Short mmCIF file of C-alpha atoms in Angstrom, two decimals:
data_model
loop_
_atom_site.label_atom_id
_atom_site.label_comp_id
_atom_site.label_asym_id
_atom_site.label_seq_id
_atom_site.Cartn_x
_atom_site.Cartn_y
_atom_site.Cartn_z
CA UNK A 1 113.48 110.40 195.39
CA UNK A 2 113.29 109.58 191.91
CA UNK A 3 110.83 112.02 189.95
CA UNK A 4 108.39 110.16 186.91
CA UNK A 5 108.75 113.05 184.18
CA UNK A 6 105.70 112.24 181.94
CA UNK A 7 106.45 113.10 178.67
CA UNK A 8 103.81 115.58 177.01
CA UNK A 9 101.87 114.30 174.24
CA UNK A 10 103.24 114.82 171.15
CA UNK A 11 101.14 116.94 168.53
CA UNK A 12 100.88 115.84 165.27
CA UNK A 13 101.62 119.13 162.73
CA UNK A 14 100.33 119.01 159.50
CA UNK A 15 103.66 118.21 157.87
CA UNK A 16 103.73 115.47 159.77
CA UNK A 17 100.19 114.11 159.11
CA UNK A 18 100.66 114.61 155.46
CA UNK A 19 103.88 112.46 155.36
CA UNK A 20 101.93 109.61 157.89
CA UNK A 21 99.23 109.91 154.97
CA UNK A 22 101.92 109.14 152.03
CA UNK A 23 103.31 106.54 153.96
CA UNK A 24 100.37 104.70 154.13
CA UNK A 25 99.63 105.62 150.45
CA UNK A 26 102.80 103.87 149.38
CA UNK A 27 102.00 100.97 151.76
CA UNK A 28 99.22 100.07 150.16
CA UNK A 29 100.53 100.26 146.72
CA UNK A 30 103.14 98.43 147.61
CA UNK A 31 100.69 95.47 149.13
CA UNK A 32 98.22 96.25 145.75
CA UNK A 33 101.14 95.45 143.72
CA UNK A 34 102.34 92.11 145.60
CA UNK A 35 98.74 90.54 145.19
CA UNK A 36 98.24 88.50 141.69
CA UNK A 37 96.51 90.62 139.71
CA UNK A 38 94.22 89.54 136.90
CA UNK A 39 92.63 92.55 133.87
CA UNK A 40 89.02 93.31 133.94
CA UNK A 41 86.90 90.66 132.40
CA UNK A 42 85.76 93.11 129.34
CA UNK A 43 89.14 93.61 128.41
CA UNK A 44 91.03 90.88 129.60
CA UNK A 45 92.88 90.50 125.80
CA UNK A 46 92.45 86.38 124.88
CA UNK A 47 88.78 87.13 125.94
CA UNK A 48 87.90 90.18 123.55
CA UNK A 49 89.90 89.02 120.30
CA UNK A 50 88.30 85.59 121.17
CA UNK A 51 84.88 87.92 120.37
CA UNK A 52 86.17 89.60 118.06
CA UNK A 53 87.12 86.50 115.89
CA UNK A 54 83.98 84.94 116.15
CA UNK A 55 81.93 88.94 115.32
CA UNK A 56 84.48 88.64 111.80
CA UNK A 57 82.74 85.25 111.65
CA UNK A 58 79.27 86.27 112.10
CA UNK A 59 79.97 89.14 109.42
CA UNK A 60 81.00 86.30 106.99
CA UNK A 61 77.31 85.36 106.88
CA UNK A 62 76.27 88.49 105.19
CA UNK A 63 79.03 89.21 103.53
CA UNK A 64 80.13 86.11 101.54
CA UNK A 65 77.88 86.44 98.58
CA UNK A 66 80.47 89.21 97.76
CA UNK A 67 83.33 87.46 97.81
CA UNK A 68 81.64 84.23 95.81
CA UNK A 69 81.25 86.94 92.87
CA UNK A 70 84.53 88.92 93.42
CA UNK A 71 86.31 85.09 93.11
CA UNK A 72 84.16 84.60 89.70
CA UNK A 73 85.18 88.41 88.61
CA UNK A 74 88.92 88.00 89.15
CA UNK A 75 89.35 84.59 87.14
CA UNK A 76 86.91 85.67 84.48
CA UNK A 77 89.27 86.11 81.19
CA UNK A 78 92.28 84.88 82.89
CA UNK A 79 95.52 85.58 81.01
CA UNK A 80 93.70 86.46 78.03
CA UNK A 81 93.33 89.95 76.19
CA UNK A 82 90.17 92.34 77.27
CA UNK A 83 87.45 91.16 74.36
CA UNK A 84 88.91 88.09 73.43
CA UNK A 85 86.57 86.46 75.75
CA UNK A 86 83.55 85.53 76.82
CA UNK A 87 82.01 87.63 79.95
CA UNK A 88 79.68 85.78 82.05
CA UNK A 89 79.79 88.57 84.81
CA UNK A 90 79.44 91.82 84.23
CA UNK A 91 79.22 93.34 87.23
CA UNK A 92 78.61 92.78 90.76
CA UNK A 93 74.56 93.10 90.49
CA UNK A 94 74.38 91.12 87.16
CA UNK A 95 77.15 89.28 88.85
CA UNK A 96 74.75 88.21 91.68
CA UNK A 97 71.91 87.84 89.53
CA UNK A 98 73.66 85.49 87.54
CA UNK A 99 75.01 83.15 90.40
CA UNK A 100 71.87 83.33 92.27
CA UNK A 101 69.50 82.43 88.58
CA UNK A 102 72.27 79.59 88.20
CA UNK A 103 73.41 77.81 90.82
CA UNK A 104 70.29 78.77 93.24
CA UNK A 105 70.65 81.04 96.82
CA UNK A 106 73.04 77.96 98.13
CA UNK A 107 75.54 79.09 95.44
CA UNK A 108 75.43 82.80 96.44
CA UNK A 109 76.91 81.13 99.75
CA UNK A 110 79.21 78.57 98.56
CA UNK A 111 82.45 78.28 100.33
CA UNK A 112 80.70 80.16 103.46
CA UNK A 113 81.51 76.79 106.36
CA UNK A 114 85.36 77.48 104.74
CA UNK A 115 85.54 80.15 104.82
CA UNK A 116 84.11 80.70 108.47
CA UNK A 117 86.76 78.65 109.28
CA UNK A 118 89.12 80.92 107.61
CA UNK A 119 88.05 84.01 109.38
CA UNK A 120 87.92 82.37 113.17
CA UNK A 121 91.65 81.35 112.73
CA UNK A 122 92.61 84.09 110.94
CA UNK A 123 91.60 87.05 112.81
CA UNK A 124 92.04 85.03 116.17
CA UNK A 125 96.15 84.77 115.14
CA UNK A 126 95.65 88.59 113.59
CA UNK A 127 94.09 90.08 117.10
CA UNK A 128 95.51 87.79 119.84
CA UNK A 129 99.07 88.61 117.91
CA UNK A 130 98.54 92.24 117.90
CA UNK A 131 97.04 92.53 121.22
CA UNK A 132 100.44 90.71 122.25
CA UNK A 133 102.44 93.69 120.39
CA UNK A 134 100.25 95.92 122.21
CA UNK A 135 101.49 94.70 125.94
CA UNK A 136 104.76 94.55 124.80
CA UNK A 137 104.62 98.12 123.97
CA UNK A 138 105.83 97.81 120.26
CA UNK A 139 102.78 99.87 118.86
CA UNK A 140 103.51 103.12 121.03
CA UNK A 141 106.17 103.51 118.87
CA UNK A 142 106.16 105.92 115.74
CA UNK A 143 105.03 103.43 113.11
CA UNK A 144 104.36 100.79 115.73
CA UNK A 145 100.69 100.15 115.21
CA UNK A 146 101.35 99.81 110.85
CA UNK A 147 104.38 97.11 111.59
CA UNK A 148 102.25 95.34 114.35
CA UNK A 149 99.38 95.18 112.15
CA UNK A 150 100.77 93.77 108.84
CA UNK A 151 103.21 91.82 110.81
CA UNK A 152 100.23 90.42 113.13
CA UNK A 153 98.20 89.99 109.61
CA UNK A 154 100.99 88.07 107.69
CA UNK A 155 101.04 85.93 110.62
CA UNK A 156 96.94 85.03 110.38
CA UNK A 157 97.11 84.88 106.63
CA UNK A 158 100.11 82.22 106.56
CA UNK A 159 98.16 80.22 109.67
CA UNK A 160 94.88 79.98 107.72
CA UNK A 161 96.23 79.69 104.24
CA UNK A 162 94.81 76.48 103.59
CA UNK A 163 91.09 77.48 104.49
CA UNK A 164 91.58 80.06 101.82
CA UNK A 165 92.65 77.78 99.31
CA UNK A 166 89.98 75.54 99.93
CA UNK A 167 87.68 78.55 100.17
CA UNK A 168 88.31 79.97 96.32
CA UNK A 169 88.63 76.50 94.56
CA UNK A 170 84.68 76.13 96.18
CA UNK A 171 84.12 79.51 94.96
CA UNK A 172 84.91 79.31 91.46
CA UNK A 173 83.16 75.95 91.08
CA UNK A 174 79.80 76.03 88.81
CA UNK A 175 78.16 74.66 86.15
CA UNK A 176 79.95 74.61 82.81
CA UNK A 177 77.92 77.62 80.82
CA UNK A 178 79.21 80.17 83.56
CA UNK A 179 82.43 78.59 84.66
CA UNK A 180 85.45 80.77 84.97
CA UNK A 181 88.95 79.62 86.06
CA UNK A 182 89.93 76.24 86.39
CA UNK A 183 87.79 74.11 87.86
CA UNK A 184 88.70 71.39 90.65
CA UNK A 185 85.34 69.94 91.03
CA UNK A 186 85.30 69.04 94.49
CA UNK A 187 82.54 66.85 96.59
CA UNK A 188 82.62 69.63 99.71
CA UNK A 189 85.17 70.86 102.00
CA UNK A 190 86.92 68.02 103.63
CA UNK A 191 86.65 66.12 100.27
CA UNK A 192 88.61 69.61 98.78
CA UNK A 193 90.96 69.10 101.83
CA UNK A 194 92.02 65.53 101.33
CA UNK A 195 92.01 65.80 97.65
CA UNK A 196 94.81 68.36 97.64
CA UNK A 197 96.70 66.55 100.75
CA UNK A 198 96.82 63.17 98.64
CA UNK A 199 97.53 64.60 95.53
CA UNK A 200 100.02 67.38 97.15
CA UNK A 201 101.25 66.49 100.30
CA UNK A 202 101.22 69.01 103.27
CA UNK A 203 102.80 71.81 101.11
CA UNK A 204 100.14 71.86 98.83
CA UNK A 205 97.52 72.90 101.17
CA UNK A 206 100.01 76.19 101.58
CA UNK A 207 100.05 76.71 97.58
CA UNK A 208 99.62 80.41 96.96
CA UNK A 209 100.32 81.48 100.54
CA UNK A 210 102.67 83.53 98.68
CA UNK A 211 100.26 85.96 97.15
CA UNK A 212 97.79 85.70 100.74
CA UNK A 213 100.54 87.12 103.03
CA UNK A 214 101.26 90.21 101.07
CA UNK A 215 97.33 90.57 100.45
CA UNK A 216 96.74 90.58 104.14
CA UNK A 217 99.93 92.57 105.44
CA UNK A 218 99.06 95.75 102.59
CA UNK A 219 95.43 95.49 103.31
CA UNK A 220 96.00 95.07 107.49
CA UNK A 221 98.57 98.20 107.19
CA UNK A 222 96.37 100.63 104.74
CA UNK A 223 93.03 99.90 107.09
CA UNK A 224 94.71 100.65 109.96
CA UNK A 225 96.46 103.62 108.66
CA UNK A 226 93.49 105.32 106.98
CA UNK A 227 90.43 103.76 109.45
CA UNK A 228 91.60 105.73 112.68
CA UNK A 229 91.98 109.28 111.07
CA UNK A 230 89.03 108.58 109.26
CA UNK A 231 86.99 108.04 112.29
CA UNK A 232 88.79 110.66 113.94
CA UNK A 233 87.64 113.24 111.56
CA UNK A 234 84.18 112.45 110.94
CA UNK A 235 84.05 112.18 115.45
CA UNK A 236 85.27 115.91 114.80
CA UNK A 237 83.12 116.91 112.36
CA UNK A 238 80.06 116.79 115.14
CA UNK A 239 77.78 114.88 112.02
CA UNK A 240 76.70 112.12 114.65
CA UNK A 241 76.19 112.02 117.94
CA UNK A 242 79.16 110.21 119.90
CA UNK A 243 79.92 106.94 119.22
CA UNK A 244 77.34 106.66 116.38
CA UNK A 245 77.36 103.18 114.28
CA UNK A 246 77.03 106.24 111.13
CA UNK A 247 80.51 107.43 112.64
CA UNK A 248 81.61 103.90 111.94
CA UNK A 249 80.25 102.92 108.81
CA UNK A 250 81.26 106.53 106.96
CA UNK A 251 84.69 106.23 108.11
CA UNK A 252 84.81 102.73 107.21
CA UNK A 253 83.70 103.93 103.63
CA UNK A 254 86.25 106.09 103.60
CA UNK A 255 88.96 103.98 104.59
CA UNK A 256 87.49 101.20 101.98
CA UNK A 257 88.04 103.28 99.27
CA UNK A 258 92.33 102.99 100.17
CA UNK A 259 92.14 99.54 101.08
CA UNK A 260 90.50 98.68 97.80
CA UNK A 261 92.75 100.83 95.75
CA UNK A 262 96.08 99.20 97.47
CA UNK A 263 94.86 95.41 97.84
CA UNK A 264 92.73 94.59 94.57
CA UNK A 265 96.12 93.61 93.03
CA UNK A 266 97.42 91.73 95.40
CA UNK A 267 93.92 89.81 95.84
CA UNK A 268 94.02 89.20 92.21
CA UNK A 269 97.57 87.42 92.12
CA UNK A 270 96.54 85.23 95.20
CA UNK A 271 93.35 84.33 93.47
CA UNK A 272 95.04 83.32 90.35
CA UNK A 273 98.08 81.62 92.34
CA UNK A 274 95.05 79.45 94.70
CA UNK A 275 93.05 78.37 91.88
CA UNK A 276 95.53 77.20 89.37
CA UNK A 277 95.78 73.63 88.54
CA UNK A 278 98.97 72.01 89.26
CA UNK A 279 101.25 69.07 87.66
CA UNK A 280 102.57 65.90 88.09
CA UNK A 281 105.31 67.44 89.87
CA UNK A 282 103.25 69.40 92.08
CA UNK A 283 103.96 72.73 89.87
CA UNK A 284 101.76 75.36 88.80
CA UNK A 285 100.27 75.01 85.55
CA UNK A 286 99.91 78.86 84.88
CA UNK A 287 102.28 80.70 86.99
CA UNK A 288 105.42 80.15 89.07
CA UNK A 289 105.45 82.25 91.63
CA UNK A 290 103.79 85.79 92.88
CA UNK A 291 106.66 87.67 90.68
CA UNK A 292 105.44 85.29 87.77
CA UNK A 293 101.78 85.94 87.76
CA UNK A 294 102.05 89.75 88.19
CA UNK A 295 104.48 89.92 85.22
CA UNK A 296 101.65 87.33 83.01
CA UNK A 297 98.45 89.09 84.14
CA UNK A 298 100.42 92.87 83.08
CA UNK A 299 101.51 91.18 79.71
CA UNK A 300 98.42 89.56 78.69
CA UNK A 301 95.37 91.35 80.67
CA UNK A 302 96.85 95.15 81.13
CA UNK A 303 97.34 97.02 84.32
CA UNK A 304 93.22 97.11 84.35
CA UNK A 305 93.65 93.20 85.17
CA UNK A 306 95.02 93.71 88.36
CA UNK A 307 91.69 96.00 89.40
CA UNK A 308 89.33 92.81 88.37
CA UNK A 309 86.76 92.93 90.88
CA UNK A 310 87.31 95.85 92.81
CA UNK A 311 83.42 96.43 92.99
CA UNK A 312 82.79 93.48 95.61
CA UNK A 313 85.78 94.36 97.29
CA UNK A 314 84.97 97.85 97.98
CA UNK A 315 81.10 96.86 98.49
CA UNK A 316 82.30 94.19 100.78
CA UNK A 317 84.44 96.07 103.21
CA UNK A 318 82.81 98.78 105.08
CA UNK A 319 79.61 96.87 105.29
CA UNK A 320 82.10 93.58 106.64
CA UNK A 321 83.84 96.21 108.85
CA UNK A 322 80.85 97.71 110.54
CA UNK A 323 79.14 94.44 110.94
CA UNK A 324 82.12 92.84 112.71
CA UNK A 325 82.22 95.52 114.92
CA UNK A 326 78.85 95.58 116.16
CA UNK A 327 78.85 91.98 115.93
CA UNK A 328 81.98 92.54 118.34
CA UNK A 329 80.14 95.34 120.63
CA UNK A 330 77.24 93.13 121.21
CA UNK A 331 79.33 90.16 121.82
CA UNK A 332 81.17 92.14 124.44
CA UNK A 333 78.03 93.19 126.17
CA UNK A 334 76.40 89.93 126.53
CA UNK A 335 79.57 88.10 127.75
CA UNK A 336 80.89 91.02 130.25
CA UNK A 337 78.38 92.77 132.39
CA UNK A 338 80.08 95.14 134.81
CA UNK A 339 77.65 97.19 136.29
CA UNK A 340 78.69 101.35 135.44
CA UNK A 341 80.83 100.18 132.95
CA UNK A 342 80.65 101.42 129.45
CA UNK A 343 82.27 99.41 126.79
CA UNK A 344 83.40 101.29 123.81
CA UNK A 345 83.72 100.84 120.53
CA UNK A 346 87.09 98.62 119.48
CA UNK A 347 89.53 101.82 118.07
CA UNK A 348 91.28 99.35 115.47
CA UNK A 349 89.23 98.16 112.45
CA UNK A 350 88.34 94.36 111.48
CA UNK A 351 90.19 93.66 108.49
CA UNK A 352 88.70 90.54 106.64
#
């Protein structure tokens, strides 16, 4: 007779629960990770630098009058010796005055549908290429984030070069008894951009990406080296409550004041190097090259020359900077509603 032995039941120790528990942990990882996977709406990366393209836009609006007079300041007295000239602008608020009393509130915004266009492509290249150095990793390393950002700003500046071209001949165009520069006297903006392509071929709408792409890569690079610590030091200081708009706008003050200092010169060589008139051969009139015009401006205009309009570029930035920002928050907000989901603040600055 065959006896059944019935096996007893067999307990389940804690060691062994535990271990049942990680199995299953890992399980499920291991299914999480085989399903396609796609990054939360409010930062899913071609979404938020799509937002944050069009916020650098919707600064433009307010912020353009500013650049109109910082053109007019930087070609005033061009390659001529301080009081040998004429000065139709004295300053950014006599400046104003003077464009506004002249030319009417439409010239205060001349060159602003250019130069929209000039901020949508160029900050869309500028973000969607450093969000791209971000996933690769490249900006976790020491000096990373600087590289990245002029890198990913030489690439926007090079891209929207001929919106910028377009954008300062407009600019600089008035009425003869405050004109300063050479004037191209174009009809409007397509009539600027198929003026130049007749006369110049392709290649001329890039003349003077030369002096852009070092303006954009030192100003990208000294923003985003100054911006963060800045921010991160006023955060500290306990002024403001967290995640203030005054957090923003002091630290964007502060890191103005660099960006300024550094990229004045380098705005005032690729102002010169856009507006000059050209030959028959398609060669500047004035200058040959970004080497060229830096050696004729020190010679003829002093080291001051290179610091010609300074005032609107300073006055322009943190008030361009915050704007974009909260342009950018808001636009983030309205486009991504997660319920229990905070969006903060973008940590890198809006350069342009």
């Amino acid at each position: 007779m065959v006896q059944t032995v019935k096996e007893a039941p067999c307990r389940r120790t804690p060691k062994r629960r535990i271990d049942l528990q990680m199995a299953s942990t890992v399980s499920a990882e291991h299914r999480n990770m085989l399903r396609p996977s796609r990054p939360p709406p409010a930062f899913w990366p071609p979404l938020d630098f799509a937002l944050g393209s069009l916020s650098c836009c919707a600064a433009c609006v307010f912020t353009n009058p500013l650049e109109v007079v910082k053109t007019r300041l930087q070609l005033q007295g061009e390659l001529r010796a301080r009081g040998s000239y004429q000065r139709h602008y004295r300053g950014v608020l006599q400046a104003l005055w003077v464009v506004g009393r002249t030319d009417g509130l439409r010239g205060l915004q001349k060159g602003l549908s250019v130069g929209l266009m000039y901020q949508g492509v160029m900050n869309g290249v500028r973000l969607g290429s450093y969000s791209y150095c971000e996933a690769l990793g490249i900006t976790s390393f020491h000096g990373g984030s600087l590289l990245s950002g002029a890198g990913a700003g030489a690439l926007g500046a090079f891209i929207a070069s001929p919106a910028y071209l377009v954008k300062t001949h407009l600019q600089a165009q008035t009425v003869e008894a405050i004109a300063v520069g050479h004037q191209h006297n174009h009809l409007g903006v397509s009539d600027a951009f198929i003026t130049i392509y007749r006369r110049d071929g392709l290649i001329g709408l890039w003349r003077g990406v030369n002096g852009a792409v070092p303006r954009v890569m030192v100003g990208s690079a000294t923003q985003l080296a100054t911006f963060t610590s800045a921010k991160e030091w006023v955060s500290h200081s306990q002024w403001f409550s967290p995640n203030s708009w005054l957090t923003v706008l002091i630290a964007a003050m502060i890191s103005g004041v660099a960006v300024a200092i550094s990229m004045t010169p380098f705005d005032v060589i690729s102002t010169r190097l856009y507006n000059q008139p050209v030959d028959e051969f398609r060669r500047g009139r004035l200058y040959h090259g970004f080497s060229d015009c830096m050696l004729k401006v020190c010679q003829a205009e002093g080291l001051l020359g290179f610091y010609k309009g300074m005032g609107p570029v300073f006055l322009r930035l943190a008030p361009h900077t915050v704007l974009s920002m909260l342009f950018w928050d808001l636009m983030r907000q309205q486009t991504v509603k997660e319920p229990g989901k905070e969006l903060k603040h973008p940590n890198h600055p809006v350069h342009e």
